[in-house]
JSON list of C-alpha atoms and ligand atoms in Angstrom, two decimals:
[
{"chain": "A", "resi": 1, "resn": "MET", "atom": "CA", "xyz": [0.00, 0.00, 0.00]},
{"chain": "A", "resi": 2, "resn": "ALA", "atom": "CA", "xyz": [1.13, 3.56, -0.69]},
{"chain": "A", "resi": 3, "resn": "ASP", "atom": "CA", "xyz": [2.27, 5.72, 2.26]},
{"chain": "A", "resi": 4, "resn": "GLY", "atom": "CA", "xyz": [-0.47, 8.31, 1.92]},
{"chain": "A", "resi": 5, "resn": "PRO", "atom": "CA", "xyz": [-4.13, 8.02, 1.03]},
{"chain": "A", "resi": 6, "resn": "ASP", "atom": "CA", "xyz": [-5.09, 7.09, -2.53]},
{"chain": "A", "resi": 7, "resn": "ILE", "atom": "CA", "xyz": [-8.83, 7.16, -2.02]},
{"chain": "A", "resi": 8, "resn": "LEU", "atom": "CA", "xyz": [-11.65, 6.74, -4.52]},
{"chain": "A", "resi": 9, "resn": "VAL", "atom": "CA", "xyz": [-15.23, 7.01, -3.24]},
{"chain": "A", "resi": 10, "resn": "TYR", "atom": "CA", "xyz": [-18.19, 5.68, -5.21]},
{"chain": "A", "resi": 11, "resn": "HIS", "atom": "CA", "xyz": [-20.70, 8.34, -4.29]},
{"chain": "A", "resi": 12, "resn": "CYS", "atom": "CA", "xyz": [-24.34, 9.30, -4.68]},
{"chain": "A", "resi": 13, "resn": "PRO", "atom": "CA", "xyz": [-26.00, 11.66, -2.22]},
{"chain": "A", "resi": 14, "resn": "PRO", "atom": "CA", "xyz": [-28.13, 11.17, -0.15]},
{"chain": "A", "resi": 15, "resn": "THR", "atom": "CA", "xyz": [-27.07, 7.50, 0.21]},
{"chain": "A", "resi": 16, "resn": "ARG", "atom": "CA", "xyz": [-24.72, 6.41, 2.98]},
{"chain": "A", "resi": 17, "resn": "SER", "atom": "CA", "xyz": [-21.75, 7.46, 0.84]},
{"chain": "A", "resi": 18, "resn": "VAL", "atom": "CA", "xyz": [-22.40, 10.95, 2.28]},
{"chain": "A", "resi": 19, "resn": "ARG", "atom": "CA", "xyz": [-20.87, 9.67, 5.51]},
{"chain": "A", "resi": 20, "resn": "VAL", "atom": "CA", "xyz": [-17.59, 8.96, 3.76]},
{"chain": "A", "resi": 21, "resn": "VAL", "atom": "CA", "xyz": [-17.34, 12.22, 1.81]},
{"chain": "A", "resi": 22, "resn": "PHE", "atom": "CA", "xyz": [-18.36, 14.29, 4.87]},
{"chain": "A", "resi": 23, "resn": "LEU", "atom": "CA", "xyz": [-15.65, 12.54, 6.94]},
{"chain": "A", "resi": 24, "resn": "LEU", "atom": "CA", "xyz": [-12.95, 12.94, 4.29]},
{"chain": "A", "resi": 25, "resn": "GLU", "atom": "CA", "xyz": [-13.79, 16.63, 3.94]},
{"chain": "A", "resi": 26, "resn": "GLU", "atom": "CA", "xyz": [-13.64, 17.19, 7.71]},
{"chain": "A", "resi": 27, "resn": "LEU", "atom": "CA", "xyz": [-10.24, 15.48, 7.80]},
{"chain": "A", "resi": 28, "resn": "GLY", "atom": "CA", "xyz": [-9.02, 17.54, 4.84]},
{"chain": "A", "resi": 29, "resn": "LEU", "atom": "CA", "xyz": [-7.82, 14.41, 3.04]},
{"chain": "A", "resi": 30, "resn": "PRO", "atom": "CA", "xyz": [-7.33, 14.21, -0.73]},
{"chain": "A", "resi": 31, "resn": "TYR", "atom": "CA", "xyz": [-9.75, 11.86, -2.47]},
{"chain": "A", "resi": 32, "resn": "LYS", "atom": "CA", "xyz": [-11.45, 11.25, -5.79]},
{"chain": "A", "resi": 33, "resn": "VAL", "atom": "CA", "xyz": [-15.15, 10.69, -6.36]},
{"chain": "A", "resi": 34, "resn": "LYS", "atom": "CA", "xyz": [-16.87, 8.52, -8.92]},
{"chain": "A", "resi": 35, "resn": "ARG", "atom": "CA", "xyz": [-20.52, 9.51, -9.15]},
{"chain": "A", "resi": 36, "resn": "VAL", "atom": "CA", "xyz": [-22.84, 6.53, -9.62]},
{"chain": "A", "resi": 37, "resn": "PRO", "atom": "CA", "xyz": [-26.64, 6.14, -9.81]},
{"chain": "A", "resi": 38, "resn": "ASN", "atom": "CA", "xyz": [-28.64, 5.77, -6.58]},
{"chain": "A", "resi": 39, "resn": "PRO", "atom": "CA", "xyz": [-28.97, 2.00, -6.00]},
{"chain": "A", "resi": 40, "resn": "GLU", "atom": "CA", "xyz": [-32.05, 2.49, -3.79]},
{"chain": "A", "resi": 41, "resn": "GLU", "atom": "CA", "xyz": [-33.96, 4.24, -6.57]},
{"chain": "A", "resi": 42, "resn": "HIS", "atom": "CA", "xyz": [-32.66, 2.01, -9.37]},
{"chain": "A", "resi": 43, "resn": "ARG", "atom": "CA", "xyz": [-32.51, -1.45, -7.84]},
{"chain": "A", "resi": 44, "resn": "GLY", "atom": "CA", "xyz": [-29.83, -3.71, -9.29]},
{"chain": "A", "resi": 45, "resn": "VAL", "atom": "CA", "xyz": [-28.21, -0.90, -11.26]},
{"chain": "A", "resi": 46, "resn": "LEU", "atom": "CA", "xyz": [-24.83, -1.23, -9.55]},
{"chain": "A", "resi": 47, "resn": "ARG", "atom": "CA", "xyz": [-25.05, -5.02, -9.22]},
{"chain": "A", "resi": 48, "resn": "ASN", "atom": "CA", "xyz": [-25.40, -5.19, -12.99]},
{"chain": "A", "resi": 49, "resn": "ASP", "atom": "CA", "xyz": [-22.62, -2.72, -13.68]},
{"chain": "A", "resi": 50, "resn": "PRO", "atom": "CA", "xyz": [-19.59, -4.82, -14.72]},
{"chain": "A", "resi": 51, "resn": "GLU", "atom": "CA", "xyz": [-16.99, -2.43, -13.27]},
{"chain": "A", "resi": 52, "resn": "PHE", "atom": "CA", "xyz": [-18.78, -1.87, -9.96]},
{"chain": "A", "resi": 53, "resn": "SER", "atom": "CA", "xyz": [-19.90, -5.46, -9.41]},
{"chain": "A", "resi": 54, "resn": "ARG", "atom": "CA", "xyz": [-16.31, -6.66, -9.70]},
{"chain": "A", "resi": 55, "resn": "ILE", "atom": "CA", "xyz": [-15.43, -4.77, -6.51]},
{"chain": "A", "resi": 56, "resn": "ASN", "atom": "CA", "xyz": [-18.82, -4.99, -4.76]},
{"chain": "A", "resi": 57, "resn": "PRO", "atom": "CA", "xyz": [-21.01, -7.86, -5.99]},
{"chain": "A", "resi": 58, "resn": "GLU", "atom": "CA", "xyz": [-23.85, -6.73, -3.67]},
{"chain": "A", "resi": 59, "resn": "GLY", "atom": "CA", "xyz": [-24.05, -3.45, -5.59]},
{"chain": "A", "resi": 60, "resn": "ARG", "atom": "CA", "xyz": [-24.21, -1.23, -2.53]},
{"chain": "A", "resi": 61, "resn": "LEU", "atom": "CA", "xyz": [-22.99, 2.18, -1.52]},
{"chain": "A", "resi": 62, "resn": "PRO", "atom": "CA", "xyz": [-20.73, 3.25, -0.03]},
{"chain": "A", "resi": 63, "resn": "THR", "atom": "CA", "xyz": [-17.75, 1.48, -1.51]},
{"chain": "A", "resi": 64, "resn": "ILE", "atom": "CA", "xyz": [-14.24, 2.88, -1.47]},
{"chain": "A", "resi": 65, "resn": "LYS", "atom": "CA", "xyz": [-10.82, 2.00, -2.76]},
{"chain": "A", "resi": 66, "resn": "ASP", "atom": "CA", "xyz": [-7.68, 3.10, -0.95]},
{"chain": "A", "resi": 67, "resn": "GLY", "atom": "CA", "xyz": [-4.69, 1.87, -2.92]},
{"chain": "A", "resi": 68, "resn": "ASP", "atom": "CA", "xyz": [-5.06, -1.91, -2.96]},
{"chain": "A", "resi": 69, "resn": "ILE", "atom": "CA", "xyz": [-7.82, -1.93, -0.34]},
{"chain": "A", "resi": 70, "resn": "VAL", "atom": "CA", "xyz": [-11.49, -2.15, -1.31]},
{"chain": "A", "resi": 71, "resn": "MET", "atom": "CA", "xyz": [-14.11, -1.66, 1.41]},
{"chain": "A", "resi": 72, "resn": "GLU", "atom": "CA", "xyz": [-17.85, -1.50, 1.86]},
{"chain": "A", "resi": 73, "resn": "GLU", "atom": "CA", "xyz": [-19.99, -0.91, 5.01]},
{"chain": "A", "resi": 74, "resn": "SER", "atom": "CA", "xyz": [-20.11, 2.77, 5.87]},
{"chain": "A", "resi": 75, "resn": "ILE", "atom": "CA", "xyz": [-19.31, 2.47, 9.58]},
{"chain": "A", "resi": 76, "resn": "ALA", "atom": "CA", "xyz": [-16.34, 0.16, 8.94]},
{"chain": "A", "resi": 77, "resn": "ILE", "atom": "CA", "xyz": [-15.08, 2.58, 6.27]},
{"chain": "A", "resi": 78, "resn": "MET", "atom": "CA", "xyz": [-15.34, 5.47, 8.72]},
{"chain": "A", "resi": 79, "resn": "GLU", "atom": "CA", "xyz": [-13.46, 3.50, 11.40]},
{"chain": "A", "resi": 80, "resn": "TYR", "atom": "CA", "xyz": [-10.78, 2.53, 8.87]},
{"chain": "A", "resi": 81, "resn": "LEU", "atom": "CA", "xyz": [-10.29, 6.13, 7.71]},
{"chain": "A", "resi": 82, "resn": "LEU", "atom": "CA", "xyz": [-10.16, 7.40, 11.31]},
{"chain": "A", "resi": 83, "resn": "GLU", "atom": "CA", "xyz": [-7.63, 4.71, 12.32]},
{"chain": "A", "resi": 84, "resn": "GLN", "atom": "CA", "xyz": [-5.42, 5.36, 9.33]},
{"chain": "A", "resi": 85, "resn": "TYR", "atom": "CA", "xyz": [-5.64, 9.10, 8.88]},
{"chain": "A", "resi": 86, "resn": "ASP", "atom": "CA", "xyz": [-7.07, 10.86, 11.97]},
{"chain": "A", "resi": 87, "resn": "ARG", "atom": "CA", "xyz": [-3.83, 10.73, 13.89]},
{"chain": "A", "resi": 88, "resn": "GLU", "atom": "CA", "xyz": [-4.71, 13.90, 15.83]},
{"chain": "A", "resi": 89, "resn": "HIS", "atom": "CA", "xyz": [-8.08, 12.52, 16.96]},
{"chain": "A", "resi": 90, "resn": "LYS", "atom": "CA", "xyz": [-10.02, 15.40, 15.46]},
{"chain": "A", "resi": 91, "resn": "LEU", "atom": "CA", "xyz": [-13.12, 13.29, 14.98]},
{"chain": "A", "resi": 92, "resn": "ALA", "atom": "CA", "xyz": [-12.84, 10.40, 17.44]},
{"chain": "A", "resi": 93, "resn": "PRO", "atom": "CA", "xyz": [-11.65, 10.17, 21.05]},
{"chain": "A", "resi": 94, "resn": "PRO", "atom": "CA", "xyz": [-8.51, 8.01, 21.46]},
{"chain": "A", "resi": 95, "resn": "VAL", "atom": "CA", "xyz": [-8.86, 4.50, 22.91]},
{"chain": "A", "resi": 96, "resn": "ASN", "atom": "CA", "xyz": [-7.25, 5.48, 26.22]},
{"chain": "A", "resi": 97, "resn": "GLN", "atom": "CA", "xyz": [-10.04, 7.99, 26.94]},
{"chain": "A", "resi": 98, "resn": "ARG", "atom": "CA", "xyz": [-12.37, 5.27, 28.12]},
{"chain": "A", "resi": 99, "resn": "VAL", "atom": "CA", "xyz": [-15.60, 7.19, 28.80]},
{"chain": "A", "resi": 100, "resn": "PRO", "atom": "CA", "xyz": [-15.89, 9.25, 25.58]},
{"chain": "A", "resi": 101, "resn": "ARG", "atom": "CA", "xyz": [-14.50, 6.31, 23.59]},
{"chain": "A", "resi": 102, "resn": "ALA", "atom": "CA", "xyz": [-17.22, 4.00, 24.92]},
{"chain": "A", "resi": 103, "resn": "ASP", "atom": "CA", "xyz": [-19.88, 6.62, 24.07]},
{"chain": "A", "resi": 104, "resn": "PHE", "atom": "CA", "xyz": [-18.34, 7.08, 20.64]},
{"chain": "A", "resi": 105, "resn": "LEU", "atom": "CA", "xyz": [-18.39, 3.35, 19.82]},
{"chain": "A", "resi": 106, "resn": "LYS", "atom": "CA", "xyz": [-21.95, 2.97, 21.05]},
{"chain": "A", "resi": 107, "resn": "TRP", "atom": "CA", "xyz": [-23.38, 5.92, 19.10]},
{"chain": "A", "resi": 108, "resn": "LEU", "atom": "CA", "xyz": [-21.42, 5.18, 15.94]},
{"chain": "A", "resi": 109, "resn": "THR", "atom": "CA", "xyz": [-22.79, 1.64, 15.72]},
{"chain": "A", "resi": 110, "resn": "TRP", "atom": "CA", "xyz": [-26.23, 2.85, 16.90]},
{"chain": "A", "resi": 111, "resn": "SER", "atom": "CA", "xyz": [-26.42, 5.41, 14.09]},
{"chain": "A", "resi": 112, "resn": "GLU", "atom": "CA", "xyz": [-26.50, 2.56, 11.59]},
{"chain": "A", "resi": 113, "resn": "THR", "atom": "CA", "xyz": [-28.11, -0.40, 13.34]},
{"chain": "A", "resi": 114, "resn": "SER", "atom": "CA", "xyz": [-30.73, 1.28, 15.54]},
{"chain": "A", "resi": 115, "resn": "LEU", "atom": "CA", "xyz": [-31.56, 4.37, 13.47]},
{"chain": "A", "resi": 116, "resn": "SER", "atom": "CA", "xyz": [-30.65, 3.98, 9.79]},
{"chain": "A", "resi": 117, "resn": "VAL", "atom": "CA", "xyz": [-31.67, 0.33, 9.37]},
{"chain": "A", "resi": 118, "resn": "PRO", "atom": "CA", "xyz": [-35.29, 0.78, 10.57]},
{"chain": "A", "resi": 119, "resn": "LEU", "atom": "CA", "xyz": [-35.50, 4.06, 8.66]},
{"chain": "A", "resi": 120, "resn": "GLY", "atom": "CA", "xyz": [-34.42, 2.23, 5.49]},
{"chain": "A", "resi": 121, "resn": "GLY", "atom": "CA", "xyz": [-37.13, -0.39, 6.07]},
{"chain": "A", "resi": 122, "resn": "TRP", "atom": "CA", "xyz": [-39.75, 2.30, 6.63]},
{"chain": "A", "resi": 123, "resn": "LEU", "atom": "CA", "xyz": [-38.74, 4.20, 3.49]},
{"chain": "A", "resi": 124, "resn": "ARG", "atom": "CA", "xyz": [-38.79, 1.04, 1.38]},
{"chain": "A", "resi": 125, "resn": "HIS", "atom": "CA", "xyz": [-42.30, 0.09, 2.48]},
{"chain": "A", "resi": 126, "resn": "VAL", "atom": "CA", "xyz": [-43.75, 3.56, 1.90]},
{"chain": "A", "resi": 127, "resn": "ALA", "atom": "CA", "xyz": [-41.82, 4.68, -1.17]},
{"chain": "A", "resi": 128, "resn": "LEU", "atom": "CA", "xyz": [-38.91, 2.76, -2.62]},
{"chain": "A", "resi": 129, "resn": "LEU", "atom": "CA", "xyz": [-40.36, -0.70, -3.26]},
{"chain": "A", "resi": 130, "resn": "PRO", "atom": "CA", "xyz": [-42.75, -1.25, -6.16]},
{"chain": "A", "resi": 131, "resn": "GLU", "atom": "CA", "xyz": [-46.27, -0.73, -4.74]},
{"chain": "A", "resi": 132, "resn": "GLU", "atom": "CA", "xyz": [-47.18, -4.42, -4.94]},
{"chain": "A", "resi": 133, "resn": "GLU", "atom": "CA", "xyz": [-44.19, -5.31, -2.71]},
{"chain": "A", "resi": 134, "resn": "ARG", "atom": "CA", "xyz": [-44.95, -2.75, 0.02]},
{"chain": "A", "resi": 135, "resn": "ASP", "atom": "CA", "xyz": [-46.36, -4.06, 3.28]},
{"chain": "A", "resi": 136, "resn": "ALA", "atom": "CA", "xyz": [-48.30, -1.71, 5.56]},
{"chain": "A", "resi": 137, "resn": "LYS", "atom": "CA", "xyz": [-47.56, -3.77, 8.69]},
{"chain": "A", "resi": 138, "resn": "ALA", "atom": "CA", "xyz": [-43.84, -3.81, 7.97]},
{"chain": "A", "resi": 139, "resn": "ALA", "atom": "CA", "xyz": [-43.96, -0.04, 7.33]},
{"chain": "A", "resi": 140, "resn": "GLU", "atom": "CA", "xyz": [-45.61, 0.49, 10.71]},
{"chain": "A", "resi": 141, "resn": "MET", "atom": "CA", "xyz": [-43.11, -1.72, 12.52]},
{"chain": "A", "resi": 142, "resn": "TYR", "atom": "CA", "xyz": [-40.14, 0.08, 10.96]},
{"chain": "A", "resi": 143, "resn": "GLN", "atom": "CA", "xyz": [-41.74, 3.48, 11.55]},
{"chain": "A", "resi": 144, "resn": "ASN", "atom": "CA", "xyz": [-42.21, 2.69, 15.27]},
{"chain": "A", "resi": 145, "resn": "ALA", "atom": "CA", "xyz": [-38.59, 1.55, 15.58]},
{"chain": "A", "resi": 146, "resn": "THR", "atom": "CA", "xyz": [-37.40, 4.72, 13.84]},
{"chain": "A", "resi": 147, "resn": "ILE", "atom": "CA", "xyz": [-39.47, 6.95, 16.12]},
{"chain": "A", "resi": 148, "resn": "ASP", "atom": "CA", "xyz": [-38.12, 5.11, 19.19]},
{"chain": "A", "resi": 149, "resn": "ALA", "atom": "CA", "xyz": [-34.60, 5.76, 17.94]},
{"chain": "A", "resi": 150, "resn": "LEU", "atom": "CA", "xyz": [-35.34, 9.42, 17.25]},
{"chain": "A", "resi": 151, "resn": "ARG", "atom": "CA", "xyz": [-36.64, 9.81, 20.82]},
{"chain": "A", "resi": 152, "resn": "ALA", "atom": "CA", "xyz": [-33.41, 8.25, 22.13]},
{"chain": "A", "resi": 153, "resn": "LEU", "atom": "CA", "xyz": [-31.37, 10.67, 20.05]},
{"chain": "A", "resi": 154, "resn": "GLU", "atom": "CA", "xyz": [-33.43, 13.61, 21.31]},
{"chain": "A", "resi": 155, "resn": "GLN", "atom": "CA", "xyz": [-32.72, 12.49, 24.87]},
{"chain": "A", "resi": 156, "resn": "GLY", "atom": "CA", "xyz": [-29.02, 12.07, 24.14]},
{"chain": "A", "resi": 157, "resn": "LEU", "atom": "CA", "xyz": [-28.87, 15.61, 22.76]},
{"chain": "A", "resi": 158, "resn": "GLU", "atom": "CA", "xyz": [-30.84, 16.94, 25.73]},
{"chain": "A", "resi": 159, "resn": "GLU", "atom": "CA", "xyz": [-28.11, 15.58, 28.00]},
{"chain": "A", "resi": 160, "resn": "SER", "atom": "CA", "xyz": [-25.32, 16.74, 25.71]},
{"chain": "A", "resi": 161, "resn": "PRO", "atom": "CA", "xyz": [-26.56, 19.44, 23.29]},
{"chain": "A", "resi": 162, "resn": "GLY", "atom": "CA", "xyz": [-23.26, 20.02, 21.44]},
{"chain": "A", "resi": 163, "resn": "GLY", "atom": "CA", "xyz": [-23.07, 16.40, 20.30]},
{"chain": "A", "resi": 164, "resn": "VAL", "atom": "CA", "xyz": [-23.91, 13.06, 21.88]},
{"chain": "A", "resi": 165, "resn": "VAL", "atom": "CA", "xyz": [-20.25, 12.20, 22.48]},
{"chain": "A", "resi": 166, "resn": "GLY", "atom": "CA", "xyz": [-19.32, 14.51, 25.36]},
{"chain": "A", "resi": 167, "resn": "GLY", "atom": "CA", "xyz": [-20.77, 17.59, 23.66]},
{"chain": "A", "resi": 168, "resn": "ASP", "atom": "CA", "xyz": [-18.12, 17.50, 20.93]},
{"chain": "A", "resi": 169, "resn": "PHE", "atom": "CA", "xyz": [-18.46, 17.27, 17.16]},
{"chain": "A", "resi": 170, "resn": "THR", "atom": "CA", "xyz": [-17.21, 13.79, 16.17]},
{"chain": "A", "resi": 171, "resn": "ALA", "atom": "CA", "xyz": [-17.60, 11.21, 13.42]},
{"chain": "A", "resi": 172, "resn": "VAL", "atom": "CA", "xyz": [-20.82, 10.18, 15.19]},
{"chain": "A", "resi": 173, "resn": "ASP", "atom": "CA", "xyz": [-22.44, 13.45, 14.09]},
{"chain": "A", "resi": 174, "resn": "ILE", "atom": "CA", "xyz": [-21.29, 12.75, 10.54]},
{"chain": "A", "resi": 175, "resn": "SER", "atom": "CA", "xyz": [-22.86, 9.32, 10.64]},
{"chain": "A", "resi": 176, "resn": "LEU", "atom": "CA", "xyz": [-26.11, 10.51, 12.26]},
{"chain": "A", "resi": 177, "resn": "LEU", "atom": "CA", "xyz": [-26.66, 13.17, 9.61]},
{"chain": "A", "resi": 178, "resn": "PHE", "atom": "CA", "xyz": [-27.34, 10.49, 6.97]},
{"chain": "A", "resi": 179, "resn": "ALA", "atom": "CA", "xyz": [-30.57, 9.41, 8.71]},
{"chain": "A", "resi": 180, "resn": "VAL", "atom": "CA", "xyz": [-31.54, 12.73, 10.28]},
{"chain": "A", "resi": 181, "resn": "TYR", "atom": "CA", "xyz": [-31.32, 14.44, 6.88]},
{"chain": "A", "resi": 182, "resn": "ILE", "atom": "CA", "xyz": [-33.87, 11.98, 5.45]},
{"chain": "A", "resi": 183, "resn": "LEU", "atom": "CA", "xyz": [-36.17, 12.40, 8.47]},
{"chain": "A", "resi": 184, "resn": "ALA", "atom": "CA", "xyz": [-36.02, 16.18, 8.00]},
{"chain": "A", "resi": 185, "resn": "GLU", "atom": "CA", "xyz": [-36.22, 16.40, 4.22]},
{"chain": "A", "resi": 186, "resn": "ASN", "atom": "CA", "xyz": [-37.89, 13.36, 2.64]},
{"chain": "A", "resi": 187, "resn": "PRO", "atom": "CA", "xyz": [-41.65, 14.08, 2.48]},
{"chain": "A", "resi": 188, "resn": "ARG", "atom": "CA", "xyz": [-42.49, 10.36, 2.82]},
{"chain": "A", "resi": 189, "resn": "VAL", "atom": "CA", "xyz": [-40.93, 10.07, 6.28]},
{"chain": "A", "resi": 190, "resn": "LYS", "atom": "CA", "xyz": [-40.63, 13.70, 7.37]},
{"chain": "A", "resi": 191, "resn": "VAL", "atom": "CA", "xyz": [-41.20, 13.58, 11.12]},
{"chain": "A", "resi": 192, "resn": "LEU", "atom": "CA", "xyz": [-38.39, 15.80, 12.32]},
{"chain": "A", "resi": 193, "resn": "ASN", "atom": "CA", "xyz": [-39.49, 19.33, 13.16]},
{"chain": "A", "resi": 194, "resn": "GLN", "atom": "CA", "xyz": [-38.78, 21.94, 15.80]},
{"chain": "A", "resi": 195, "resn": "GLU", "atom": "CA", "xyz": [-41.91, 21.17, 17.85]},
{"chain": "A", "resi": 196, "resn": "ASN", "atom": "CA", "xyz": [-41.50, 17.39, 18.03]},
{"chain": "A", "resi": 197, "resn": "TYR", "atom": "CA", "xyz": [-37.74, 17.09, 18.46]},
{"chain": "A", "resi": 198, "resn": "PRO", "atom": "CA", "xyz": [-36.32, 20.54, 19.32]},
{"chain": "A", "resi": 199, "resn": "ARG", "atom": "CA", "xyz": [-32.80, 19.39, 20.27]},
{"chain": "A", "resi": 200, "resn": "THR", "atom": "CA", "xyz": [-32.38, 17.17, 17.24]},
{"chain": "A", "resi": 201, "resn": "TYR", "atom": "CA", "xyz": [-33.82, 19.90, 15.02]},
{"chain": "A", "resi": 202, "resn": "GLU", "atom": "CA", "xyz": [-31.33, 22.46, 16.37]},
{"chain": "A", "resi": 203, "resn": "TRP", "atom": "CA", "xyz": [-28.50, 19.92, 15.99]},
{"chain": "A", "resi": 204, "resn": "TYR", "atom": "CA", "xyz": [-29.58, 19.23, 12.39]},
{"chain": "A", "resi": 205, "resn": "GLN", "atom": "CA", "xyz": [-29.67, 22.92, 11.45]},
{"chain": "A", "resi": 206, "resn": "ARG", "atom": "CA", "xyz": [-26.14, 23.31, 12.78]},
{"chain": "A", "resi": 207, "resn": "VAL", "atom": "CA", "xyz": [-24.50, 20.17, 11.38]},
{"chain": "A", "resi": 208, "resn": "LYS", "atom": "CA", "xyz": [-25.96, 20.40, 7.87]},
{"chain": "A", "resi": 209, "resn": "GLU", "atom": "CA", "xyz": [-24.46, 23.89, 7.50]},
{"chain": "A", "resi": 210, "resn": "ARG", "atom": "CA", "xyz": [-20.89, 22.66, 7.93]},
{"chain": "A", "resi": 211, "resn": "PRO", "atom": "CA", "xyz": [-19.00, 23.19, 4.65]},
{"chain": "A", "resi": 212, "resn": "ALA", "atom": "CA", "xyz": [-17.94, 19.52, 4.68]},
{"chain": "A", "resi": 213, "resn": "ALA", "atom": "CA", "xyz": [-21.58, 18.40, 4.97]},
{"chain": "A", "resi": 214, "resn": "LYS", "atom": "CA", "xyz": [-22.60, 20.67, 2.10]},
{"chain": "A", "resi": 215, "resn": "LYS", "atom": "CA", "xyz": [-19.87, 19.15, -0.06]},
{"chain": "A", "resi": 216, "resn": "ALA", "atom": "CA", "xyz": [-21.06, 15.62, 0.76]},
{"chain": "A", "resi": 217, "resn": "TYR", "atom": "CA", "xyz": [-24.71, 16.34, 0.02]},
{"chain": "A", "resi": 218, "resn": "ASP", "atom": "CA", "xyz": [-24.05, 18.43, -3.11]},
{"chain": "B", "resi": 1, "resn": "GSH", "atom": "N1", "xyz": [-24.94, -1.33, 6.32]},
{"chain": "B", "resi": 1, "resn": "GSH", "atom": "C1", "xyz": [-24.56, -0.87, 5.01]},
{"chain": "B", "resi": 1, "resn": "GSH", "atom": "C2", "xyz": [-25.82, -0.54, 4.22]},
{"chain": "B", "resi": 1, "resn": "GSH", "atom": "C3", "xyz": [-25.48, -0.24, 2.75]},
{"chain": "B", "resi": 1, "resn": "GSH", "atom": "C4", "xyz": [-26.74, 0.09, 1.98]},
{"chain": "B", "resi": 1, "resn": "GSH", "atom": "O1", "xyz": [-27.81, -0.55, 2.15]},
{"chain": "B", "resi": 1, "resn": "GSH", "atom": "N2", "xyz": [-26.61, 1.09, 1.11]},
{"chain": "B", "resi": 1, "resn": "GSH", "atom": "C5", "xyz": [-27.72, 1.48, 0.27]},
{"chain": "B", "resi": 1, "resn": "GSH", "atom": "C6", "xyz": [-27.56, 2.95, -0.12]},
{"chain": "B", "resi": 1, "resn": "GSH", "atom": "S1", "xyz": [-27.72, 3.98, 1.30]},
{"chain": "B", "resi": 1, "resn": "GSH", "atom": "C7", "xyz": [-27.68, 0.64, -0.99]},
{"chain": "B", "resi": 1, "resn": "GSH", "atom": "O2", "xyz": [-26.66, 0.56, -1.62]},
{"chain": "B", "resi": 1, "resn": "GSH", "atom": "N3", "xyz": [-28.82, 0.01, -1.32]},
{"chain": "B", "resi": 1, "resn": "GSH", "atom": "C8", "xyz": [-28.97, -0.78, -2.51]},
{"chain": "B", "resi": 1, "resn": "GSH", "atom": "C9", "xyz": [-29.18, -2.24, -2.21]},
{"chain": "B", "resi": 1, "resn": "GSH", "atom": "O3", "xyz": [-29.22, -2.64, -1.02]},
{"chain": "B", "resi": 1, "resn": "GSH", "atom": "O4", "xyz": [-29.34, -2.99, -3.17]},
{"chain": "B", "resi": 1, "resn": "GSH", "atom": "C10", "xyz": [-23.64, 0.36, 5.18]},
{"chain": "B", "resi": 1, "resn": "GSH", "atom": "O5", "xyz": [-23.70, 0.99, 6.24]},
{"chain": "B", "resi": 1, "resn": "GSH", "atom": "O6", "xyz": [-22.86, 0.66, 4.27]}
]
């Protein structure tokens, strides 16, 4: 592997590839982007693309290359980039700071498994799947799980308004924005507003205005 980064990101906002571009921008790392179609809106499009399917047979975003390394799974990619290139711990507490590190690990995983996964299920069953494949009961189950998660986030931000990891801006905020953006902007699942979730709403207004976030979502 080369000494420095040699990063290519397969990217399509607002998919989870926004997490990777937002992180790279915050770290000020050089990287290249290859824009690809949204695999949620055009099912199978990346799986059937000969170039893309060679590196990611599941046809999912995000996928990155860094020299001879190819990776998928957004949270793993973020952890890899932080381990390799965030030597000053700008975006993640170091392992010897046990309390913020434990919070960081919990919220980073939570942002995908407890928030984004049910949100994805909800969105599929109200919008993304062909109508005949949508299931109202599944939609309701995923919606309830998403709302539970949003309440937990609201509580976390009530305790720690600057950011759920010790009040600081970290890679957790980058990861959370993927789901919170959809909950604030996508009319099919738009439940985030100032009245219902004031802390999360305030957090969203602040984080989405970061230049690195704008670059990722552009
Ligand atoms: N847990 C994976 C989820 C990846 C994922 O489902 N990505 C979506 C875009 S946000 C996708 O590519 N969907 C197309 C598909 O599943 O066929 C991650 O965090 O990277």
